Structures are given as structure tokens and as C-alpha cells.
Amino acid sequence: MGISQTTVAAIRFGYGFHPAQEPAKNADQLLRQASAGARADLVLPVLGLADRRARLEDLIRTRRSRGRDSKAFREKRVAMRRDAVMEVEARVYQRALSPHGFFERLAAFWADHFAISANNAGRLFVAPTFEIDAIRPHVMGRFADMLSAVVQHPVMLTYLDQVDSYGPSSPAGKRRGRGLNENLAREILELHTMGVGAPYTQNDVRELAELLTGFGVQKGFQNFRYFPQRAEPGAETVLGKRYGGNPGRAEHALAFMEDVSRHKATARHLARKLAVHFVADDPDADLVGQIEGAWRRSGGHLPTVYSAMLQHPSSWRDFGGKIKRPVDLIISTLRALGANRQMAETARARKRASTFQALRHLNQPMFQPPGPDGWPEEAEAWITPQGLAARLNYASKSGQLIAKNGKLDPRQFAETALGDALRGETAFAVSAAPDRWEGFAFALASPEFNRR
């Protein structure tokens, strides 16, 4: 018997079944789900960037006035680190509780596409604002608007060292003896838009870096600010077109973001990336072509692009061709258990960091990808001896916790989690397990639960 569209929609294009939520059954319902998600508030309230920056500045003032070894500084630093960890919990529960699974998957996809890495406690504390401010408002809009928001967000500007980039001939650059930093320009072309091997040159990278000089972060609340004194004078030529002038303005660089968003290389690169993420590590060439065509015709209107992907027959075939990454595994578990807001708020109130620790053990710590290209997609990156051992350990420990803290039957859990993707062999193993916790562990370790 084949896998139903309802199961494919829930697990491939969402985070799995939830016993209290009605699943989408086809492409049209997934698109409506995504539209509703774009209008919905976050499930759990979070601090905005200004409040987070204010806390960071308070910590810095305390360090300067009382010293690193003072009790006040240590207590504030511990509290900020704890709250940063709880933000990871909040992001996981946002996806586990939301009834708009396709929107959440899309938001996660784009946040990983524009990857930032929080390699210290301060950046970990502000990292959640990047997805909230720059990604989620544009998931159901135009790619050009998302790209423009990304290159103006303080977290991206600091992560890729754009705050250290000065036009070599600018007044501020000459006065301070500072020069270009090409990181942001290179990643825009190589990762965010056109892709590796696309028709751009090192000179295009440098010219774009010069065009971006002036983009920075102001002191205080650390909002985006354009600094004309840092901007390289004159116009720059990127991909054969001139941008900018005297004086430089942010709009000059944003005009390039508009143009590159419509470039055929961008359409091709992101069409394949969407197909790889959602459907298969080696996707059907016709599927990629259909997505690319929709991108080029619409100029990167994302709902049109998603619709093209969902309307292609290969998007609904060969269920299980993708490995769930660890964060997907954990969210699927929470959803199958019927996670609710009370569970999330209890975890926050008690400062539990169970999902934070689980992600670390599974080698996918949230907000800490290995580089600006985000987390790997291919199965080989996750199905390694160490990766399999970590998944089995997760299944065992989770099975024991589930059995200890509730009366749920393992067979019911497996049926809820997998729908008609549940194989007979797994159903038998779950029902025949000598202990309840082993039944849950068998379900969590099964091939079908680890795939989508």
C-alpha cells in the first residue's frame, strides 16, 4: 500500500503529526497553512533585539565598573547564558506547537540558507532575533525583500564582519587606515544568491564589497545604520551593471539585491536547494526545472515558487528519501507526544534545557551551524557510526522519559507519529517490546521515524 498524501504532507513538508491538530492533505492545504503561519503570532513571547542589546550593554557596564570576578557580573552572565539556552527551547517548541507546519519548515529552511553562527554567549542571546526579524516576515513574500532584510540585520552584519569593512578611499577608511572586508559580499554571491560556479568573478566580489561599505551597526541598541563616511566613493560595477555614486546610499546596494534576486543563476541555485531540502538529496531534474521556471517568471515571488514545487508529482513520491536532521527528529517526537503550550511554559519556568542538550548530543546545536553555508543536507552527513549511536541513545533515553512521565501506549504513539508510513515490522517490534520504554525507543529508532 502506498503512502498517502496526508502522511507525506505532514512529515515531508511539516514536522510530523500532532494528535490535536488537523493535518494538511494536499498542496493547496499546505499553501493555505503557510499563509496562515505568516499571519500568526509566535507561540511563545520572546524579547526583541533592543531589549536583548540593553541586557548585553548592562552586562558590559557591570564588567567595566565591578570587574569580571565580581559577584554581580558572574550572576548576570549566568542569567544571560541560561536565558539564551531557553531561547533554543522556545524555537523548538515554536515548531512543535504551531499548527502551520509548512510555514515553520519554510522559515527554518530560509534561516539555515542565510545561516548565522552564535559562537559565544552574547551572540547566542541575540541570534533568535535574526529569524524573527529578517526571515519570518518575508517567507510568504518576495525573496528580494528577504535578502534586503538579511543584509541589514545586525546579527548578519556582525557575524560576517561587515562592521569592519571600510572603503579604502573613504574618509573614515583613510583616517583610520582601514580597508575592505569581503565576507558578506562573497557569501551573498556564493551562498545566498547565485551559487558556487555561477558567472561572477573575484572583481564582482570586490566591487560588491565596495558597494556594501557604509552598511554597519550603530551603538546603543545596535540597529542597522548606513555610514556615508565609510562608503567607498563613486559607482561600482557588479555583474556588468553600475550601482552607486556620490554620495553613497544604502539604496544603491539594495538595488543590486533586487537585481541579483531575479538573476537566472539565483533561480537555478535556489530551485535546486529547495528541491534538495524538501524532496531528495538528488532531486528530479524536471522538479528543479519547474521550480526554477516559476522563480524566473515571478521574479522570486516565494508563494509561486512553493506552489510549483508542491504541484510537481515527484514531490509526493518516494517517501523516506530524506533523513531527518536532529532538530526535525526532536520536533517530530514532541508533536507525536501532543506537545502543548503548558509543557513549553513549564520547561521555561523550570529552566529545563532538555532539547538544548539533546541537540548538542545529536551534533546539531541550534544557532551554531559549522559555517555560513548552514547544516548539511545529504544523508551521509548524518548517518555515520557516531550519528547512528547518538540517535539510538536519543531513542533509548527518550523512551524511558516518555514511559516514566505518562501512560501513553507505545503502539498508539507509533501510529500517531507515523500514520500509514508505519511498517508492519516496526508495529510488531513496538507491540512485542518487553517494557513500555522499549516500545517507545523502537518507534523512535525505526527507519521510518528517522526519514521523511
CSV table of C-alpha atoms in Angstrom, one decimal:
chain,number,residue,atom,x,y,z
A,1,MET,CA,0.0,0.0,0.0
A,2,GLY,CA,1.3,3.4,-0.9
A,3,ILE,CA,1.9,6.3,1.5
A,4,SER,CA,-1.0,8.8,1.5
A,5,GLN,CA,-0.6,12.5,0.6
A,6,THR,CA,-1.7,13.3,4.1
A,7,THR,CA,1.3,11.5,5.5
A,8,VAL,CA,3.7,13.0,3.0
A,9,ALA,CA,2.3,16.5,3.7
A,10,ALA,CA,2.7,16.1,7.5
A,11,ILE,CA,6.2,14.5,7.6
A,12,ARG,CA,8.0,15.7,4.4
A,13,PHE,CA,6.6,19.2,4.3
A,14,GLY,CA,6.0,19.7,8.1
A,15,TYR,CA,7.3,18.4,11.3
A,16,GLY,CA,5.0,15.4,11.7
A,17,PHE,CA,1.6,14.5,13.0
A,18,HIS,CA,0.2,16.1,16.2
A,19,PRO,CA,-2.8,14.3,17.8
A,20,ALA,CA,-4.6,17.6,18.5
A,21,GLN,CA,-4.1,19.2,15.0
A,22,GLU,CA,-5.8,18.5,11.7
A,23,PRO,CA,-3.1,17.7,9.1
A,24,ALA,CA,-2.9,19.2,5.6
A,25,LYS,CA,-4.0,16.7,2.9
A,26,ASN,CA,-2.7,18.2,-0.3
A,27,ALA,CA,-0.7,21.0,-1.9
A,28,ASP,CA,-3.5,23.6,-1.7
A,29,GLN,CA,-3.9,23.0,2.0
A,30,LEU,CA,-0.2,23.2,2.6
A,31,LEU,CA,-0.1,26.6,0.9
A,32,ARG,CA,-3.1,27.8,3.0
A,33,GLN,CA,-1.2,26.5,6.1
A,34,ALA,CA,1.8,28.6,5.1
A,35,SER,CA,-0.3,31.7,4.5
A,36,ALA,CA,-1.9,31.3,8.0
A,37,GLY,CA,1.5,30.8,9.6
A,38,ALA,CA,2.7,34.1,8.1
A,39,ARG,CA,-0.1,35.9,9.8
A,40,ALA,CA,0.2,34.1,13.2
A,41,ASP,CA,1.9,35.4,16.2
A,42,LEU,CA,4.8,33.5,17.8
A,43,VAL,CA,3.5,30.8,20.1
A,44,LEU,CA,5.9,31.9,22.9
A,45,PRO,CA,6.8,35.5,23.6
A,46,VAL,CA,10.4,36.5,23.0
A,47,LEU,CA,12.5,39.5,23.7
A,48,GLY,CA,13.1,41.9,20.8
A,49,LEU,CA,16.6,43.0,19.7
A,50,ALA,CA,16.5,46.3,21.6
A,51,ASP,CA,15.8,44.5,24.9
A,52,ARG,CA,18.5,41.9,24.3
A,53,ARG,CA,21.1,44.6,23.4
A,54,ALA,CA,20.1,46.5,26.5
A,55,ARG,CA,20.9,43.5,28.6
A,56,LEU,CA,24.2,42.9,26.9
A,57,GLU,CA,25.2,46.5,27.5
A,58,ASP,CA,24.2,46.2,31.1
A,59,LEU,CA,26.5,43.2,31.4
A,60,ILE,CA,29.3,45.1,29.8
A,61,ARG,CA,28.8,48.1,32.1
A,62,THR,CA,28.9,45.8,35.1
A,63,ARG,CA,32.1,44.2,33.9
A,64,ARG,CA,33.7,47.6,33.5
A,65,SER,CA,32.6,49.0,36.8
A,66,ARG,CA,32.9,45.9,39.0
A,67,GLY,CA,35.2,43.6,37.2
A,68,ARG,CA,34.9,40.1,35.7
A,69,ASP,CA,35.4,38.4,39.1
A,70,SER,CA,32.6,40.4,40.8
A,71,LYS,CA,29.5,38.5,42.1
A,72,ALA,CA,27.2,40.9,40.2
A,73,PHE,CA,28.9,40.2,36.8
A,74,ARG,CA,29.0,36.5,37.3
A,75,GLU,CA,25.3,36.3,38.2
A,76,LYS,CA,24.3,38.4,35.3
A,77,ARG,CA,26.4,36.4,32.9
A,78,VAL,CA,25.0,33.1,34.2
A,79,ALA,CA,21.4,34.5,33.9
A,80,MET,CA,22.0,35.7,30.3
A,81,ARG,CA,23.5,32.3,29.3
A,82,ARG,CA,20.6,30.5,30.9
A,83,ASP,CA,18.1,32.7,29.1
A,84,ALA,CA,19.9,32.2,25.8
A,85,VAL,CA,19.6,28.4,26.3
A,86,MET,CA,15.9,28.8,27.0
A,87,GLU,CA,15.5,30.6,23.7
A,88,VAL,CA,16.7,27.4,22.0
A,89,GLU,CA,13.9,25.6,23.8
A,90,ALA,CA,11.4,28.3,22.6
A,91,ARG,CA,12.5,27.9,19.0
A,92,VAL,CA,12.0,24.1,19.2
A,93,TYR,CA,8.6,24.4,20.8
A,94,GLN,CA,7.5,27.1,18.3
A,95,ARG,CA,7.8,24.5,15.6
A,96,ALA,CA,6.4,21.7,17.7
A,97,LEU,CA,3.3,23.6,18.8
A,98,SER,CA,2.5,25.5,15.6
A,99,PRO,CA,-0.4,24.2,13.5
A,100,HIS,CA,1.3,25.7,10.5
A,101,GLY,CA,4.0,23.1,9.9
A,102,PHE,CA,4.8,24.0,6.3
A,103,PHE,CA,5.4,27.6,7.2
A,104,GLU,CA,7.6,26.6,10.1
A,105,ARG,CA,9.6,24.3,7.8
A,106,LEU,CA,10.0,27.1,5.3
A,107,ALA,CA,11.1,29.6,8.0
A,108,ALA,CA,13.7,27.0,9.2
A,109,PHE,CA,14.9,26.4,5.6
A,110,TRP,CA,15.5,30.1,4.9
A,111,ALA,CA,17.1,30.7,8.3
A,112,ASP,CA,19.5,27.9,7.5
A,113,HIS,CA,20.1,29.2,4.0
A,114,PHE,CA,21.1,32.6,5.5
A,115,ALA,CA,23.0,30.8,8.2
A,116,ILE,CA,24.5,32.7,11.2
A,117,SER,CA,26.5,31.0,13.9
A,118,ALA,CA,26.4,32.0,17.6
A,119,ASN,CA,29.8,31.1,18.7
A,120,ASN,CA,29.6,32.9,22.1
A,121,ALA,CA,27.0,33.6,24.8
A,122,GLY,CA,26.4,37.1,23.7
A,123,ARG,CA,25.7,36.2,20.0
A,124,LEU,CA,23.6,33.2,21.2
A,125,PHE,CA,21.5,35.6,23.2
A,126,VAL,CA,20.7,37.8,20.2
A,127,ALA,CA,20.7,35.1,17.5
A,128,PRO,CA,16.9,34.3,17.6
A,129,THR,CA,16.1,37.8,16.5
A,130,PHE,CA,17.6,37.1,13.1
A,131,GLU,CA,14.9,34.6,12.1
A,132,ILE,CA,12.1,36.6,13.8
A,133,ASP,CA,13.0,40.0,12.2
A,134,ALA,CA,14.7,39.1,8.8
A,135,ILE,CA,13.2,35.8,7.8
A,136,ARG,CA,9.7,35.1,9.1
A,137,PRO,CA,8.1,38.3,7.8
A,138,HIS,CA,9.2,37.5,4.2
A,139,VAL,CA,8.7,33.7,4.0
A,140,MET,CA,5.4,34.4,2.0
A,141,GLY,CA,6.7,37.4,0.2
A,142,ARG,CA,9.5,38.2,-2.3
A,143,PHE,CA,13.0,36.8,-2.0
A,144,ALA,CA,14.4,40.2,-2.8
A,145,ASP,CA,12.8,41.7,0.3
A,146,MET,CA,14.1,38.8,2.5
A,147,LEU,CA,17.6,39.3,1.1
A,148,SER,CA,17.5,43.0,1.7
A,149,ALA,CA,16.3,42.4,5.3
A,150,VAL,CA,19.1,39.9,5.8
A,151,VAL,CA,21.9,42.2,4.7
A,152,GLN,CA,20.6,45.0,7.0
A,153,HIS,CA,20.2,42.8,10.1
A,154,PRO,CA,22.8,43.5,12.9
A,155,VAL,CA,23.3,39.8,13.6
A,156,MET,CA,24.3,39.1,10.0
A,157,LEU,CA,26.4,42.2,9.7
A,158,THR,CA,28.4,41.3,12.8
A,159,TYR,CA,28.7,37.6,12.0
A,160,LEU,CA,30.2,38.2,8.6
A,161,ASP,CA,32.4,41.1,9.9
A,162,GLN,CA,30.7,43.7,7.7
A,163,VAL,CA,31.0,46.2,10.6
A,164,ASP,CA,34.8,46.1,10.0
A,165,SER,CA,34.5,46.9,6.3
A,166,TYR,CA,35.6,50.4,5.2
A,167,GLY,CA,36.0,51.9,1.7
A,168,PRO,CA,39.8,52.2,1.3
A,169,SER,CA,39.3,55.6,-0.3
A,170,SER,CA,36.5,56.7,2.1
A,171,PRO,CA,37.1,59.5,4.6
A,172,ALA,CA,36.8,57.1,7.6
A,173,GLY,CA,38.9,54.4,5.9
A,174,LYS,CA,41.8,56.8,5.2
A,175,ARG,CA,41.6,58.4,8.6
A,176,ARG,CA,41.6,55.0,10.4
A,177,GLY,CA,43.8,53.1,8.0
A,178,ARG,CA,41.0,50.5,7.4
A,179,GLY,CA,40.0,48.6,4.3
A,180,LEU,CA,37.5,46.2,2.8
A,181,ASN,CA,36.2,43.0,4.3
A,182,GLU,CA,34.7,40.9,1.5
A,183,ASN,CA,33.0,38.2,3.7
A,184,LEU,CA,29.4,39.5,3.3
A,185,ALA,CA,29.8,40.2,-0.4
A,186,ARG,CA,31.3,36.8,-1.1
A,187,GLU,CA,28.6,34.9,0.8
A,188,ILE,CA,25.8,36.9,-0.9
A,189,LEU,CA,27.1,35.7,-4.3
A,190,GLU,CA,28.4,32.3,-3.5
A,191,LEU,CA,25.8,31.1,-1.0
A,192,HIS,CA,22.8,33.4,-0.7
A,193,THR,CA,22.0,34.0,-4.4
A,194,MET,CA,23.9,32.8,-7.5
A,195,GLY,CA,25.8,29.8,-6.0
A,196,VAL,CA,29.3,28.3,-6.4
A,197,GLY,CA,30.4,28.2,-10.1
A,198,ALA,CA,27.9,30.9,-11.2
A,199,PRO,CA,29.1,33.6,-13.7
A,200,TYR,CA,30.7,36.1,-11.4
A,201,THR,CA,34.3,36.9,-10.8
A,202,GLN,CA,36.6,38.0,-7.9
A,203,ASN,CA,36.3,41.5,-9.3
A,204,ASP,CA,32.5,41.3,-8.8
A,205,VAL,CA,33.0,40.2,-5.2
A,206,ARG,CA,35.3,43.2,-4.6
A,207,GLU,CA,33.0,45.7,-6.3
A,208,LEU,CA,30.1,44.4,-4.3
A,209,ALA,CA,32.1,44.7,-1.1
A,210,GLU,CA,32.8,48.3,-2.0
A,211,LEU,CA,29.1,48.9,-2.7
A,212,LEU,CA,28.3,47.5,0.7
A,213,THR,CA,30.7,49.8,2.6
A,214,GLY,CA,28.7,52.0,4.7
A,215,PHE,CA,26.5,49.1,5.9
A,216,GLY,CA,27.1,48.9,9.7
A,217,VAL,CA,25.6,48.8,13.1
A,218,GLN,CA,25.1,51.7,15.4
A,219,LYS,CA,26.0,51.8,19.0
A,220,GLY,CA,23.4,51.7,21.7
A,221,PHE,CA,20.6,49.4,20.6
A,222,GLN,CA,22.7,48.2,17.7
A,223,ASN,CA,20.3,48.8,14.9
A,224,PHE,CA,21.3,48.9,11.3
A,225,ARG,CA,22.9,52.2,10.2
A,226,TYR,CA,24.4,53.4,6.9
A,227,PHE,CA,27.7,55.3,7.5
A,228,PRO,CA,28.4,57.6,4.5
A,229,GLN,CA,31.9,58.3,5.8
A,230,ARG,CA,32.8,54.6,5.4
A,231,ALA,CA,31.4,54.2,1.9
A,232,GLU,CA,33.8,53.9,-1.0
A,233,PRO,CA,33.4,57.0,-3.2
A,234,GLY,CA,32.0,56.6,-6.7
A,235,ALA,CA,30.0,53.9,-8.5
A,236,GLU,CA,30.8,50.2,-8.5
A,237,THR,CA,30.1,47.7,-11.4
A,238,VAL,CA,28.8,44.4,-10.3
A,239,LEU,CA,27.8,41.7,-12.9
A,240,GLY,CA,28.2,44.3,-15.6
A,241,LYS,CA,25.9,46.9,-14.1
A,242,ARG,CA,26.8,50.2,-12.4
A,243,TYR,CA,25.5,51.0,-8.9
A,244,GLY,CA,26.0,53.8,-6.5
A,245,GLY,CA,27.6,57.3,-6.8
A,246,ASN,CA,28.5,60.3,-4.7
A,247,PRO,CA,27.2,60.3,-2.0
A,248,GLY,CA,26.7,56.6,-1.4
A,249,ARG,CA,23.4,55.5,-0.1
A,250,ALA,CA,22.0,52.2,1.2
A,251,GLU,CA,19.5,52.2,-1.6
A,252,HIS,CA,22.4,51.6,-4.1
A,253,ALA,CA,23.3,48.3,-2.6
A,254,LEU,CA,19.6,47.3,-2.1
A,255,ALA,CA,19.1,47.9,-5.9
A,256,PHE,CA,21.7,45.2,-6.5
A,257,MET,CA,19.9,42.8,-4.1
A,258,GLU,CA,16.7,43.4,-6.2
A,259,ASP,CA,18.6,42.6,-9.5
A,260,VAL,CA,20.5,39.6,-8.2
A,261,SER,CA,17.3,38.1,-6.8
A,262,ARG,CA,16.0,37.9,-10.4
A,263,HIS,CA,19.2,36.5,-11.9
A,264,LYS,CA,18.8,33.2,-13.7
A,265,ALA,CA,21.7,31.7,-11.7
A,266,THR,CA,19.9,32.6,-8.5
A,267,ALA,CA,16.7,31.0,-9.7
A,268,ARG,CA,18.6,27.8,-10.7
A,269,HIS,CA,20.6,27.7,-7.4
A,270,LEU,CA,17.7,28.2,-5.1
A,271,ALA,CA,15.3,26.0,-7.1
A,272,ARG,CA,17.7,23.1,-6.6
A,273,LYS,CA,18.3,23.9,-3.0
A,274,LEU,CA,14.6,23.9,-2.2
A,275,ALA,CA,14.2,20.6,-4.0
A,276,VAL,CA,17.1,19.0,-2.2
A,277,HIS,CA,15.9,20.2,1.2
A,278,PHE,CA,12.3,19.1,0.9
A,279,VAL,CA,12.3,16.2,-1.5
A,280,ALA,CA,15.5,14.3,-2.2
A,281,ASP,CA,19.3,14.6,-2.0
A,282,ASP,CA,19.4,14.1,-5.7
A,283,PRO,CA,16.1,15.6,-6.9
A,284,ASP,CA,14.3,15.0,-10.2
A,285,ALA,CA,15.7,17.4,-12.8
A,286,ASP,CA,12.2,18.2,-14.0
A,287,LEU,CA,11.2,19.2,-10.5
A,288,VAL,CA,14.1,21.6,-10.2
A,289,GLY,CA,13.3,23.0,-13.7
A,290,GLN,CA,9.7,23.6,-12.7
A,291,ILE,CA,10.7,25.5,-9.6
A,292,GLU,CA,13.3,27.5,-11.5
A,293,GLY,CA,10.8,28.4,-14.1
A,294,ALA,CA,8.3,29.7,-11.5
A,295,TRP,CA,11.1,31.7,-9.9
A,296,ARG,CA,12.1,33.4,-13.1
A,297,ARG,CA,8.6,34.1,-14.2
A,298,SER,CA,7.6,35.6,-10.9
A,299,GLY,CA,10.8,37.3,-10.1
A,300,GLY,CA,11.3,35.3,-6.9
A,301,HIS,CA,7.7,35.6,-5.5
A,302,LEU,CA,8.1,32.8,-3.0
A,303,PRO,CA,4.5,31.5,-2.7
A,304,THR,CA,4.5,31.0,-6.5
A,305,VAL,CA,7.8,29.1,-6.2
A,306,TYR,CA,6.5,26.9,-3.3
A,307,SER,CA,3.3,26.1,-5.4
A,308,ALA,CA,5.5,25.0,-8.3
A,309,MET,CA,7.4,22.6,-6.0
A,310,LEU,CA,4.2,21.2,-4.5
A,311,GLN,CA,2.4,20.7,-7.8
A,312,HIS,CA,5.2,18.5,-9.2
A,313,PRO,CA,4.4,14.8,-8.9
A,314,SER,CA,7.9,13.9,-7.7
A,315,SER,CA,7.3,16.0,-4.5
A,316,TRP,CA,4.8,13.3,-3.4
A,317,ARG,CA,6.8,10.2,-4.4
A,318,ASP,CA,9.5,8.1,-2.8
A,319,PHE,CA,8.6,8.9,0.8
A,320,GLY,CA,11.6,8.4,3.1
A,321,GLY,CA,14.2,9.6,0.7
A,322,LYS,CA,15.4,12.3,3.1
A,323,ILE,CA,17.0,11.8,6.5
A,324,LYS,CA,15.5,13.9,9.3
A,325,ARG,CA,18.2,16.1,10.8
A,326,PRO,CA,18.4,16.0,14.6
A,327,VAL,CA,16.2,19.1,15.2
A,328,ASP,CA,13.5,17.6,13.0
A,329,LEU,CA,13.8,14.4,14.9
A,330,ILE,CA,13.2,16.1,18.3
A,331,ILE,CA,10.3,18.3,17.0
A,332,SER,CA,8.6,15.2,15.5
A,333,THR,CA,8.9,13.5,18.8
A,334,LEU,CA,7.3,16.4,20.7
A,335,ARG,CA,4.5,16.6,18.2
A,336,ALA,CA,3.7,12.9,18.3
A,337,LEU,CA,3.5,13.3,22.1
A,338,GLY,CA,0.9,16.0,21.7
A,339,ALA,CA,3.2,18.8,23.0
A,340,ASN,CA,1.2,21.8,24.2
A,341,ARG,CA,1.9,25.3,25.5
A,342,GLN,CA,1.8,24.3,29.1
A,343,MET,CA,4.6,21.8,28.5
A,344,ALA,CA,6.7,24.6,26.9
A,345,GLU,CA,6.0,27.1,29.6
A,346,THR,CA,6.7,24.6,32.3
A,347,ALA,CA,10.1,23.8,30.7
A,348,ARG,CA,10.8,27.6,30.6
A,349,ALA,CA,9.7,28.2,34.1
A,350,ARG,CA,11.8,25.3,35.5
A,351,LYS,CA,14.8,26.3,33.3
A,352,ARG,CA,14.9,22.9,31.7
A,353,ALA,CA,17.3,22.6,28.8
A,354,SER,CA,16.4,19.1,27.6
A,355,THR,CA,16.1,19.9,23.9
A,356,PHE,CA,19.2,22.1,24.0
A,357,GLN,CA,21.2,19.3,25.5
A,358,ALA,CA,19.7,16.7,23.1
A,359,LEU,CA,20.6,18.8,20.1
A,360,ARG,CA,24.2,19.1,21.3
A,361,HIS,CA,24.4,15.3,21.8
A,362,LEU,CA,23.0,14.8,18.3
A,363,ASN,CA,25.6,17.2,16.9
A,364,GLN,CA,23.2,19.9,15.7
A,365,PRO,CA,23.4,22.6,18.3
A,366,MET,CA,20.8,25.3,17.4
A,367,PHE,CA,22.2,28.6,16.1
A,368,GLN,CA,25.6,27.0,15.7
A,369,PRO,CA,26.0,25.6,12.2
A,370,PRO,CA,29.5,24.7,11.1
A,371,GLY,CA,29.7,27.7,8.8
A,372,PRO,CA,27.8,30.3,6.7
A,373,ASP,CA,26.6,27.5,4.4
A,374,GLY,CA,24.4,26.1,7.2
A,375,TRP,CA,23.8,22.5,8.1
A,376,PRO,CA,24.5,19.7,5.6
A,377,GLU,CA,21.5,18.1,3.8
A,378,GLU,CA,22.9,14.8,2.5
A,379,ALA,CA,22.2,11.6,4.4
A,380,GLU,CA,25.9,10.8,4.6
A,381,ALA,CA,26.5,13.7,6.9
A,382,TRP,CA,24.1,12.4,9.5
A,383,ILE,CA,24.1,8.6,9.1
A,384,THR,CA,27.6,7.9,10.4
A,385,PRO,CA,28.6,5.5,13.1
A,386,GLN,CA,28.7,8.3,15.6
A,387,GLY,CA,25.4,9.8,14.3
A,388,LEU,CA,23.6,6.4,14.5
A,389,ALA,CA,24.9,5.8,18.0
A,390,ALA,CA,23.6,9.3,19.0
A,391,ARG,CA,20.2,8.6,17.5
A,392,LEU,CA,19.9,5.2,19.3
A,393,ASN,CA,21.0,6.9,22.6
A,394,TYR,CA,18.3,9.6,22.0
A,395,ALA,CA,15.7,6.9,21.3
A,396,SER,CA,16.6,5.0,24.4
A,397,LYS,CA,16.7,8.0,26.8
A,398,SER,CA,13.5,9.5,25.3
A,399,GLY,CA,11.7,6.2,25.5
A,400,GLN,CA,12.5,5.9,29.2
A,401,LEU,CA,11.3,9.5,29.9
A,402,ILE,CA,8.1,9.1,28.0
A,403,ALA,CA,7.3,5.8,29.8
A,404,LYS,CA,8.1,7.4,33.2
A,405,ASN,CA,6.1,10.6,32.7
A,406,GLY,CA,2.9,9.4,31.2
A,407,LYS,CA,0.5,6.5,30.5
A,408,LEU,CA,0.6,6.7,26.7
A,409,ASP,CA,0.7,3.3,24.9
A,410,PRO,CA,3.7,2.8,22.7
A,411,ARG,CA,1.5,1.4,19.9
A,412,GLN,CA,-0.6,4.5,20.0
A,413,PHE,CA,2.5,6.7,19.9
A,414,ALA,CA,3.8,4.9,16.8
A,415,GLU,CA,0.5,5.1,15.0
A,416,THR,CA,0.2,8.8,15.8
A,417,ALA,CA,3.7,9.6,14.8
A,418,LEU,CA,3.8,7.7,11.5
A,419,GLY,CA,0.3,7.3,10.2
A,420,ASP,CA,0.3,4.9,7.2
A,421,ALA,CA,4.1,5.1,7.0
A,422,LEU,CA,4.3,2.8,10.0
A,423,ARG,CA,5.8,-0.5,8.7
A,424,GLY,CA,4.5,-3.9,9.9
A,425,GLU,CA,7.9,-4.8,11.2
A,426,THR,CA,8.1,-1.7,13.4
A,427,ALA,CA,4.5,-2.1,14.6
A,428,PHE,CA,5.3,-5.7,15.7
A,429,ALA,CA,8.5,-4.6,17.4
A,430,VAL,CA,6.7,-1.9,19.3
A,431,SER,CA,3.9,-4.1,20.4
A,432,ALA,CA,6.2,-7.0,21.4
A,433,ALA,CA,8.6,-4.9,23.4
A,434,PRO,CA,9.1,-6.4,26.9
A,435,ASP,CA,8.9,-2.9,28.5
A,436,ARG,CA,6.9,0.2,27.6
A,437,TRP,CA,10.0,2.3,27.3
A,438,GLU,CA,11.5,-0.1,24.8
A,439,GLY,CA,8.3,0.2,22.7
A,440,PHE,CA,8.8,3.9,22.5
A,441,ALA,CA,12.5,3.5,21.8
A,442,PHE,CA,11.8,1.1,18.9
A,443,ALA,CA,9.4,3.6,17.4
A,444,LEU,CA,11.9,6.5,17.7
A,445,ALA,CA,14.7,4.4,16.3
A,446,SER,CA,12.8,3.0,13.4
A,447,PRO,CA,13.9,3.8,9.9
A,448,GLU,CA,10.5,5.4,9.0
A,449,PHE,CA,10.6,7.8,12.0
A,450,ASN,CA,14.1,8.9,11.1
A,451,ARG,CA,13.2,9.6,7.5
A,452,ARG,CA,10.8,11.9,5.7
